[in-house]
Coordinates of C-alpha atoms in Angstrom, one line a residue:
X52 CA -2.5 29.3 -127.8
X53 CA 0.2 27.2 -129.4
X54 CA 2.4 28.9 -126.6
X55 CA 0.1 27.5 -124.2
X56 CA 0.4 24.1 -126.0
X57 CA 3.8 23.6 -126.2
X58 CA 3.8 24.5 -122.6
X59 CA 1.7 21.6 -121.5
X60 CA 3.6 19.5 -124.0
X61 CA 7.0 20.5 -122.0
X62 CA 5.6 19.6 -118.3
X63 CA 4.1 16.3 -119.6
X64 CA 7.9 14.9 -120.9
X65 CA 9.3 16.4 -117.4
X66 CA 6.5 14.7 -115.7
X67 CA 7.1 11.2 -117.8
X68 CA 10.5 11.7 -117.1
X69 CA 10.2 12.2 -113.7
X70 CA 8.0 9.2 -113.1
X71 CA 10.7 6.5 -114.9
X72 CA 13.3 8.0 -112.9
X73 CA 16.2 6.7 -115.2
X74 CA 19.0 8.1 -113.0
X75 CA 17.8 5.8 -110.3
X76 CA 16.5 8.9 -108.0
X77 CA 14.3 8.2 -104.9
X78 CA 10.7 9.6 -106.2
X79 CA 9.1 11.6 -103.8
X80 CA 6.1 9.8 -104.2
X81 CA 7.9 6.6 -102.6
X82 CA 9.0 8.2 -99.5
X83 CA 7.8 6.2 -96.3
X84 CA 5.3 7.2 -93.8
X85 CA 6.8 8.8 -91.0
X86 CA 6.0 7.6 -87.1
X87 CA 4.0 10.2 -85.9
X88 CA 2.5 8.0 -82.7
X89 CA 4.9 9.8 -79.6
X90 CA 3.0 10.5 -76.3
X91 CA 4.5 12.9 -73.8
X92 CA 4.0 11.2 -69.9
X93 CA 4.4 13.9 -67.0
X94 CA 5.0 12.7 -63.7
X95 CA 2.2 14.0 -62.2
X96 CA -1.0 15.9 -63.1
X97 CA 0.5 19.1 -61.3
X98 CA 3.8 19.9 -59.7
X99 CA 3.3 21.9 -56.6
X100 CA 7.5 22.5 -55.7
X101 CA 8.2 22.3 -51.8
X102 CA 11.3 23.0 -50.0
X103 CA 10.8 19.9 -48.3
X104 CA 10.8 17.1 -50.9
X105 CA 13.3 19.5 -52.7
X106 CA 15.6 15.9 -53.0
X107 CA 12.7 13.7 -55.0
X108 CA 12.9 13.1 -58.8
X109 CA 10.6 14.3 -61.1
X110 CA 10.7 11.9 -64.8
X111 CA 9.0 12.5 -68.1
X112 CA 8.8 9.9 -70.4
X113 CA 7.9 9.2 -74.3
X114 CA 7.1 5.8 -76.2
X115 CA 9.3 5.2 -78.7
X116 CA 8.8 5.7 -82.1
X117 CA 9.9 3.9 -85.4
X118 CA 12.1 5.0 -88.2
X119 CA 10.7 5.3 -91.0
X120 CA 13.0 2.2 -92.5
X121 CA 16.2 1.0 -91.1
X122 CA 18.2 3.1 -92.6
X123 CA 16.8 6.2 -90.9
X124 CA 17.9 6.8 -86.6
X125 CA 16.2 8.4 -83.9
X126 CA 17.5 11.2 -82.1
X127 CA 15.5 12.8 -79.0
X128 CA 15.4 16.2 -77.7
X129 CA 13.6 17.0 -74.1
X130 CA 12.7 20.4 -72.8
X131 CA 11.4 22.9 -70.1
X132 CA 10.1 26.0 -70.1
X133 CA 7.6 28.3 -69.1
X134 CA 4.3 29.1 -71.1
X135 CA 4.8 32.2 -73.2
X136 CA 8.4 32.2 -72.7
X137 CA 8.5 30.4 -75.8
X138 CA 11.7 27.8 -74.0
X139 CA 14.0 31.1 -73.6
X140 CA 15.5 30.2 -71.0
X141 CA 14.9 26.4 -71.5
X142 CA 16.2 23.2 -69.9
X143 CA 17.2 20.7 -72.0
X144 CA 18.1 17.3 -72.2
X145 CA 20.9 17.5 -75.6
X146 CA 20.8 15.1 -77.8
X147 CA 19.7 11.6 -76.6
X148 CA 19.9 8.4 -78.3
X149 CA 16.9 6.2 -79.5
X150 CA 17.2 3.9 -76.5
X151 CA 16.6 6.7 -73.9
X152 CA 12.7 7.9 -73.4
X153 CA 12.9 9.7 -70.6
X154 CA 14.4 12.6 -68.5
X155 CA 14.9 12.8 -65.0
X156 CA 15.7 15.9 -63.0
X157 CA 15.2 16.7 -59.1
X158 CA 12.2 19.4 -57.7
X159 CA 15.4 21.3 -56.5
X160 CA 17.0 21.6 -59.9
X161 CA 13.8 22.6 -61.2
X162 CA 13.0 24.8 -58.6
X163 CA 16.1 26.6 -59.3
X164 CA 15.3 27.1 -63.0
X165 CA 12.0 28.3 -62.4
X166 CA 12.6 30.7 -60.3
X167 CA 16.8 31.8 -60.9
X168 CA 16.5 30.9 -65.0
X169 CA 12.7 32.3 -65.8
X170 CA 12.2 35.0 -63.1
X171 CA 8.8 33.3 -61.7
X172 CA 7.6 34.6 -58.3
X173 CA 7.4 32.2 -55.9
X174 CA 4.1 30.5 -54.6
X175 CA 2.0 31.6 -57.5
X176 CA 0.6 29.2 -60.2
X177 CA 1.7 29.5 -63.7
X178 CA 1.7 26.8 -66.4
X179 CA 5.3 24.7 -67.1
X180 CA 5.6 23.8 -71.1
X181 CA 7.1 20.3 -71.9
X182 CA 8.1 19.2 -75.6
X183 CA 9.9 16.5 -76.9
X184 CA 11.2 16.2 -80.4
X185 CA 11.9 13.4 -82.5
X186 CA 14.7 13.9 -84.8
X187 CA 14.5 11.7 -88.2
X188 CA 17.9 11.4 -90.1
X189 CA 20.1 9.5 -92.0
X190 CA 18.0 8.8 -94.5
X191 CA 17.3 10.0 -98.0
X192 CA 14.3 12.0 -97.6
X193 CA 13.6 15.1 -94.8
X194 CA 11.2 14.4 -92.0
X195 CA 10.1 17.7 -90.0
X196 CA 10.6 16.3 -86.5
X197 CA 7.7 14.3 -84.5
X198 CA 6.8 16.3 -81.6
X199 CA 4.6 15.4 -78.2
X200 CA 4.1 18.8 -76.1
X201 CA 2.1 19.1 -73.0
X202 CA 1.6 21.5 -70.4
X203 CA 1.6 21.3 -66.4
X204 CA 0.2 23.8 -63.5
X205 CA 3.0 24.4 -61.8
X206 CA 4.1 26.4 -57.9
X207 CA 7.6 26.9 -57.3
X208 CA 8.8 27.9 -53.9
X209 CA 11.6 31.0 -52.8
X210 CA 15.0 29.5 -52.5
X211 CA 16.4 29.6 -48.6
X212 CA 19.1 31.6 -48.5
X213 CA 22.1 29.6 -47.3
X214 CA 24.7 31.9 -45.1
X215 CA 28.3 31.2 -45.3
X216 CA 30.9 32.3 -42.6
X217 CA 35.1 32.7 -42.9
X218 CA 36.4 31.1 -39.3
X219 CA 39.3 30.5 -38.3
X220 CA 43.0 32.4 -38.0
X221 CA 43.1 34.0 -41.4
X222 CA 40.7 36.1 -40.3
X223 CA 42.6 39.2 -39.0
X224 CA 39.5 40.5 -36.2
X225 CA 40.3 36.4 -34.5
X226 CA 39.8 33.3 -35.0
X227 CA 36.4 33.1 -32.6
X228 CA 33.1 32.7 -34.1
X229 CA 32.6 35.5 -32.8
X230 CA 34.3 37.8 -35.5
X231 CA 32.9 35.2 -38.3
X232 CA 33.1 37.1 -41.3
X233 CA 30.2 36.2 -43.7
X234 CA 31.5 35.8 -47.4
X235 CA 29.0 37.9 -49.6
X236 CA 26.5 35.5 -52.3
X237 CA 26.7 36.9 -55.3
X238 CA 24.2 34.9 -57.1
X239 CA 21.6 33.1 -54.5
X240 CA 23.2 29.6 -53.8
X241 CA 25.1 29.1 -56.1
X242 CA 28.6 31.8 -55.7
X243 CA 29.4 33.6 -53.0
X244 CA 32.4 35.6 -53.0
X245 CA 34.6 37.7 -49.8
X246 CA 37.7 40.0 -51.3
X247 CA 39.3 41.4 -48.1
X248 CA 42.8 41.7 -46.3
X249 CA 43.2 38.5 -44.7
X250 CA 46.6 37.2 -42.7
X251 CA 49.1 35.4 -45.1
X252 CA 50.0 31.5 -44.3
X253 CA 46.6 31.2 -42.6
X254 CA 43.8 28.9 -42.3
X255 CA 40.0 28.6 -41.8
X256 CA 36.8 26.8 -42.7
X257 CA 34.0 27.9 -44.5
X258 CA 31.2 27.8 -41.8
X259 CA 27.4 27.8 -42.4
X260 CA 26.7 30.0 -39.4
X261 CA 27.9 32.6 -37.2
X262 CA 26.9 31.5 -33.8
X263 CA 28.7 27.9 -33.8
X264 CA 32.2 26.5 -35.7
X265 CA 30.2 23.5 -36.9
X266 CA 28.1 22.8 -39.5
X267 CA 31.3 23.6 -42.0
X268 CA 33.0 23.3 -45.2
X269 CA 36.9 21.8 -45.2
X270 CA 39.0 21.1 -47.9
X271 CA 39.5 18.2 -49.6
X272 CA 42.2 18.1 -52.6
X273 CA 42.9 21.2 -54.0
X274 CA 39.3 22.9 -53.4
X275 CA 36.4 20.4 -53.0
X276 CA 34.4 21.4 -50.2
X277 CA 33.5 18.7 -47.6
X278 CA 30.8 19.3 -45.2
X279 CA 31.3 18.3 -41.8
X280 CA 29.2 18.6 -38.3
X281 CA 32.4 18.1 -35.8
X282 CA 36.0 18.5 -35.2
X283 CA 36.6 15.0 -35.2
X284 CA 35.0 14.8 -38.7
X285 CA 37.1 17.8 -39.5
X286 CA 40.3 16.4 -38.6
X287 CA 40.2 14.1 -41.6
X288 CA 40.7 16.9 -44.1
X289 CA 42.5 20.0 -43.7
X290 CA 41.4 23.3 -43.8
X291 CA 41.9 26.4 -46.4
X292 CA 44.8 28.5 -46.3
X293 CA 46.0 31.6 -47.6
X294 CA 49.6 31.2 -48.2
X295 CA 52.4 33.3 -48.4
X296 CA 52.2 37.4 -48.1
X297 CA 52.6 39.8 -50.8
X298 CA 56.0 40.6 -52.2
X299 CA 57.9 43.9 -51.3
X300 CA 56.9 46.3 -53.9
X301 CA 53.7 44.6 -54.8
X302 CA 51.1 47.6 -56.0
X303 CA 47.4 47.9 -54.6
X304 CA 46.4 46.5 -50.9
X305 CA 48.5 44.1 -49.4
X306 CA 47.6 40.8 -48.7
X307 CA 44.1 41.0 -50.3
X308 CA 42.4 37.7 -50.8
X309 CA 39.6 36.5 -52.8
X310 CA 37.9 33.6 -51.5
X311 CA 35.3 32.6 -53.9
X312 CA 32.8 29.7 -53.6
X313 CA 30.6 27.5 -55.7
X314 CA 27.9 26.2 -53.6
X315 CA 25.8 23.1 -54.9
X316 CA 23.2 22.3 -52.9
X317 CA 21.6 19.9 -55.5
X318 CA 22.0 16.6 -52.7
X319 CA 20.7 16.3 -49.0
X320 CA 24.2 16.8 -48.5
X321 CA 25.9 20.6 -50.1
X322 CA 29.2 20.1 -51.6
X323 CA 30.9 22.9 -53.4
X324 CA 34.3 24.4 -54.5
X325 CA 36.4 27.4 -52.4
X326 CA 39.3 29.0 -54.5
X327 CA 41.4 31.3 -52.8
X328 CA 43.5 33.5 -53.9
X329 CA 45.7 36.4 -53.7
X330 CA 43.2 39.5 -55.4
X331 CA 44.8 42.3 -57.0
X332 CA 42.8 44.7 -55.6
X333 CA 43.4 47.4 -58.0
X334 CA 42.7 47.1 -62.1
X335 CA 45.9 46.9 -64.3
X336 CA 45.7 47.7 -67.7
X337 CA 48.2 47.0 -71.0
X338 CA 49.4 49.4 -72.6
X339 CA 51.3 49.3 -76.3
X340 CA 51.4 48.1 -79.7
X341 CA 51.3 44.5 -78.7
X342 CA 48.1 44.7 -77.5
X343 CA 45.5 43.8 -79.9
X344 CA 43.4 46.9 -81.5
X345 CA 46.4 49.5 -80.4
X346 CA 45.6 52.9 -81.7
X347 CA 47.0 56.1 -80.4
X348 CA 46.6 58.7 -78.4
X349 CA 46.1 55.7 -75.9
X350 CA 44.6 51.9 -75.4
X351 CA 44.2 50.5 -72.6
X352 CA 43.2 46.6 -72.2
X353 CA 41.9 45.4 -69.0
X354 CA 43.3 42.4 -67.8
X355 CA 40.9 40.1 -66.6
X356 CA 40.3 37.9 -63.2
X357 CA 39.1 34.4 -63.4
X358 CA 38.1 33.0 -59.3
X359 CA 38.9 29.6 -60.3
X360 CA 42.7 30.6 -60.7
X361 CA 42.6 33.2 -58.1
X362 CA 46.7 34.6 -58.1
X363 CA 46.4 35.1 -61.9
X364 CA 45.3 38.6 -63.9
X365 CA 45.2 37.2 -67.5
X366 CA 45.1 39.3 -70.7
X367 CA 44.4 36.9 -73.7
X368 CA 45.2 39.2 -76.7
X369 CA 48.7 39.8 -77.2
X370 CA 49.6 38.4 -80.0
X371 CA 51.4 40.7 -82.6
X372 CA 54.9 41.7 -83.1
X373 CA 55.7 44.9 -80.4
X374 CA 55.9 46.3 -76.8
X375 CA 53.7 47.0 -73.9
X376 CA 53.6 47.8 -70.7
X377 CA 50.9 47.9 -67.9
X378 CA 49.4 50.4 -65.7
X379 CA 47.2 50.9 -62.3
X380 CA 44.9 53.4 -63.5
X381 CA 43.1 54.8 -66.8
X382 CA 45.2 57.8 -67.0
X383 CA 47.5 56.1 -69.3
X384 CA 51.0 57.9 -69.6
X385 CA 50.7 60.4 -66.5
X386 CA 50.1 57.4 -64.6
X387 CA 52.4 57.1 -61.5
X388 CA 50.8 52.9 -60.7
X389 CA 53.0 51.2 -63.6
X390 CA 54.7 47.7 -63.6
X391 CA 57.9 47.1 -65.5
X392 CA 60.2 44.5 -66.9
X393 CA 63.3 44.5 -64.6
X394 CA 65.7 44.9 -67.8
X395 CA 64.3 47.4 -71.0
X396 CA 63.7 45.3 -73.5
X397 CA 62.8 41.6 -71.5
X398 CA 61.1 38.9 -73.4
X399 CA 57.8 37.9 -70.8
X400 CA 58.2 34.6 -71.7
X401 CA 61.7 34.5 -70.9
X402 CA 62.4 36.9 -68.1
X403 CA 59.7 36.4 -65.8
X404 CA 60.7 40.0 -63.3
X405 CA 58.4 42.5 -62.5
X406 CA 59.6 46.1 -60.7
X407 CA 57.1 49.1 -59.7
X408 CA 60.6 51.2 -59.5
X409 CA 62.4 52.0 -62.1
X410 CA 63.8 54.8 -64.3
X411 CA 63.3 55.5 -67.7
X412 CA 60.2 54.2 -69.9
X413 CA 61.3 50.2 -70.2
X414 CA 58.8 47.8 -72.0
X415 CA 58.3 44.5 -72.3
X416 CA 59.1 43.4 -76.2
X417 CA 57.5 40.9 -78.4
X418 CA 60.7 40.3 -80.5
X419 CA 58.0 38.3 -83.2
X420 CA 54.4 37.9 -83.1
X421 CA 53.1 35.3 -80.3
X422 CA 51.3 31.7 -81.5
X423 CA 47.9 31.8 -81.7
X424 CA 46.6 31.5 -78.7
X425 CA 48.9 33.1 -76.3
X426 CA 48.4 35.0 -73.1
X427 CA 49.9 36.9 -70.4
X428 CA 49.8 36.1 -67.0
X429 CA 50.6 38.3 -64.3
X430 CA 50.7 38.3 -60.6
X431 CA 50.9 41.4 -58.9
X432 CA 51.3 39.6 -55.5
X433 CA 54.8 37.7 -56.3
X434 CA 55.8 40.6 -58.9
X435 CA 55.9 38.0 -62.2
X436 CA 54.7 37.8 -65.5
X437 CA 54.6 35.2 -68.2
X438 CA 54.0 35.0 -71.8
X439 CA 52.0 31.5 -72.0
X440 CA 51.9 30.3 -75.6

C-alpha cells in the first residue's frame, strides 16, 4: 500500500510539473486543430478510355486546406492506382506546393499505365483508386497527413500497335520500300530496337509503314525524331546515317548496327529519339585483378551496352590498383576472342590502342587505383579503349 502511495504521489509532481511547463515546452494539450476539410473532385463520374479522344485531359482537383498556424506549410501528394493493387505500380504527382490543387494527365498517358504499368485487360471494367495526401510540417507538433480518397469505374482500351520501318540506302537488301526492314518493339510503343549488318556511311528514315516512304521519322540534331508526311517536308532535316565501317581487326560481325528508338506517342503528333550505333555483336568480358570482386580460378565482368550511346561497351568498376584484360567468350584463359593493349603494360587512360593479334599475354595496368567513379570505355568497332575518370 504505501508503495502504491508513493506511486500516486510520484505521477502527481510529474503531472504538476508537466502542466507549468517551466522549460517553456509546447504542451501537448495546446496543439492546434488540424484541417481535416479536403474533398477529392474526379473529372467525371466514370472514365470509359477510347483510342479516339486518347489526346483530351483528364484533371483531379482538391480544396485547399489550412495549416494549422502560420508557421506550419502544406505539401500535396496525388496518386493513381488500381483497387487492390494497393498504388504498386502508382502514378504520382511528387511533391506539390500548397498553391497547386490539382493534377492533370492525358486518357493516353493513363491508358498506358493502366494497361503497360498494372497489367489490366483491356475493355473490362475495374475500379481506378485516387488519394491525395496533405502533408503538415514545419511546425512543432506531428500531424498524420489529411487524406481525400475516392474511387472511379474505369475501361481502358488495347494500345494500337505502331509499326516502324528502316528505308533508305543503309539498308543492304535496297533502298525500295520494298525491302523495308521493320525495326523489332521491344516494349509496345514505347522502344523498338533493329541490331543488324547495315552498310557503313549510309542513310535512311525511320518509316511508319512498309508499303509507302511517307509517313516518316528524320532527324533533327543529334537524334530527335521529326515526323513528316512528304519529301518536301523531309528536305528540311536530314536523315540518319551509319557512319564509318568497322576497323580492320575489329572482333564479332562487321558492320553491325543498333538502331534503337524511343517512340512517344503522348501528342496528336509522335516524336521520339533514334540512336544508332555501331553494336558489338558479341559479349566482351574483363578479365584481372583490376576488376572489382576478382577471385581466382577466373572472373569475368560483362561489359555493359547503353542504346543511348550506341559505339560504347562500358564497364563501371575498375577501380583498384592492377591489370586486366578482356575476352569474347566465357571460357576465360583458353579463349582464342581477346583484345589487347598494343604495348604490355599501357595505361587505358593514356594509350588509347587496341590489337586482337598479338603475342605473349600483355595487359592493360592500373599503375594506382582509379578515382571514384571511373570507367572503361571501349569500342570494338574503331579498336580503342579509355579509362574515363
Amino acid at each position: 500500500m504505501k508503495n502504491i502511495m508513493k506511486l500516486m504521489l510520484l505521477v502527481g509532481v510529474l503531472g504538476f510539473t508537466a502542466c507549468e511547463d517551466p522549460d517553456g515546452l509546447d504542451n501537448w494539450f495546446d496543439k492546434p486543430e488540424a484541417d481535416r476539410n479536403m474533398v477529392l473532385t474526379l473529372p467525371a463520374e466514370e472514365l470509359i478510355l477510347t483510342e479516339d479522344a486518347a489526346a483530351e485531359e483528364l484533371t483531379f482537383s482538391w480544396n485547399t486546406i489550412n495549416p494549422p498556424t502560420d508557421e506550419y506549410t502544406i505539401r500535396y501528394v496525388f496518386k493513381i492506382g488500381v483497387q487492390g493493387q494497393n498504388f504498386t505500380p502508382a502514378l504520382s504527382s511528387g511533391d506539390l506546393t500548397s498553391d497547386i490543387t490539382s493534377y492533370t494527365i492525358s486518357k493516353r498517358a493513363l491508358n498506358r499505365f493502366i494497361i503497360q504499368d498494372c497489367a489490366m485487360a483491356p475493355n473490362v471494367e475495374f475500379m481506378l483508386e485516387v488519394k491525395v495526401l496533405a502533408y503538415i510540417e514545419n511546425g512543432p507538433f506531428y500531424y498524420k497527413p489529411t487524406i481525400a480518397e475516392s474511387f472511379v469505374k474505369t475501361v481502358a482500351y488495347d494500345i494500337p500497335l505502331q509499326h516502324l520501318y528502316l528505308v533508305g540506302d543503309a539498308n543492304p537488301a535496297g533502298s525500295g520500300i520494298e525491302n523495308a526492314m521493320e525495326i523489332t518493339n521491344k516494349n509496345k510503343n514505347l522502344f523498338y530496337q533493329k541490331i543488324a549488318v547495315l552498310n557503313p556511311n549510309s542513310t535512311f528514315v525511320v518509316s511508319t509503314q512498309n508499303t509507302a516512304k511517307y509517313p516518316a521519322f528524320v532527324k533533327k540534331g543529334d537524334s530527335e525524331m521529326v515526323y513528316v508526311t512528304s519529301d518536301e517536308e523531309a528536305a528540311k532535316y536530314a536523315e540518319f546515317a551509319t557512319l564509318d565501317p568497322y576497323v580492320s581487326g575489329a572482333l564479332g560481325t562487321v558492320n553491325n548496327y543498333a538502331v534503337s528508338v524511343d517512340y512517344n506517342d503522348e501528342g496528336d503528333v509522335p516524336t521520339g529519339n533514334c540512336y544508332v550505333g555501331r553494336y558489338c555483336s558479341l559479349p566482351v568480358y574483363i578479365i584481372g585483378d583490376a576488376a572489382e570482386g576478382w577471385g581466382m580460378p577466373s572472373s569475368l565482368r560483362q561489359l555493359e551496352y547503353d542504346y543511348k550511346n550506341p559505339d560504347c561497351l562500358v564497364y563501371n568498376t575498375v577501380s583498384k590498383k592492377g591489370e586486366f584484360k578482356m575476352y569474347g567468350d566465357t571460357s576465360g584463359w583458353s579463349s582464342t576472342l581477346s583484345w589487347r593493349p598494343a604495348v604490355s603494360g599501357a595505361d587505358p587512360s593514356a594509350d588509347n590502342r587496341v590489337v586482337t593479334s598479338f603475342t605473349g599475354d600483355p595487359k592493360w595496368v592500373l599503375a594506382a587505383a582509379a578515382p571514384e567513379g571511373s570507367h572503361i570505355e571501349f569500342k570494338n568497332h574503331e579498336l580503342w579503349i579509355s579509362l574515363v575518370k
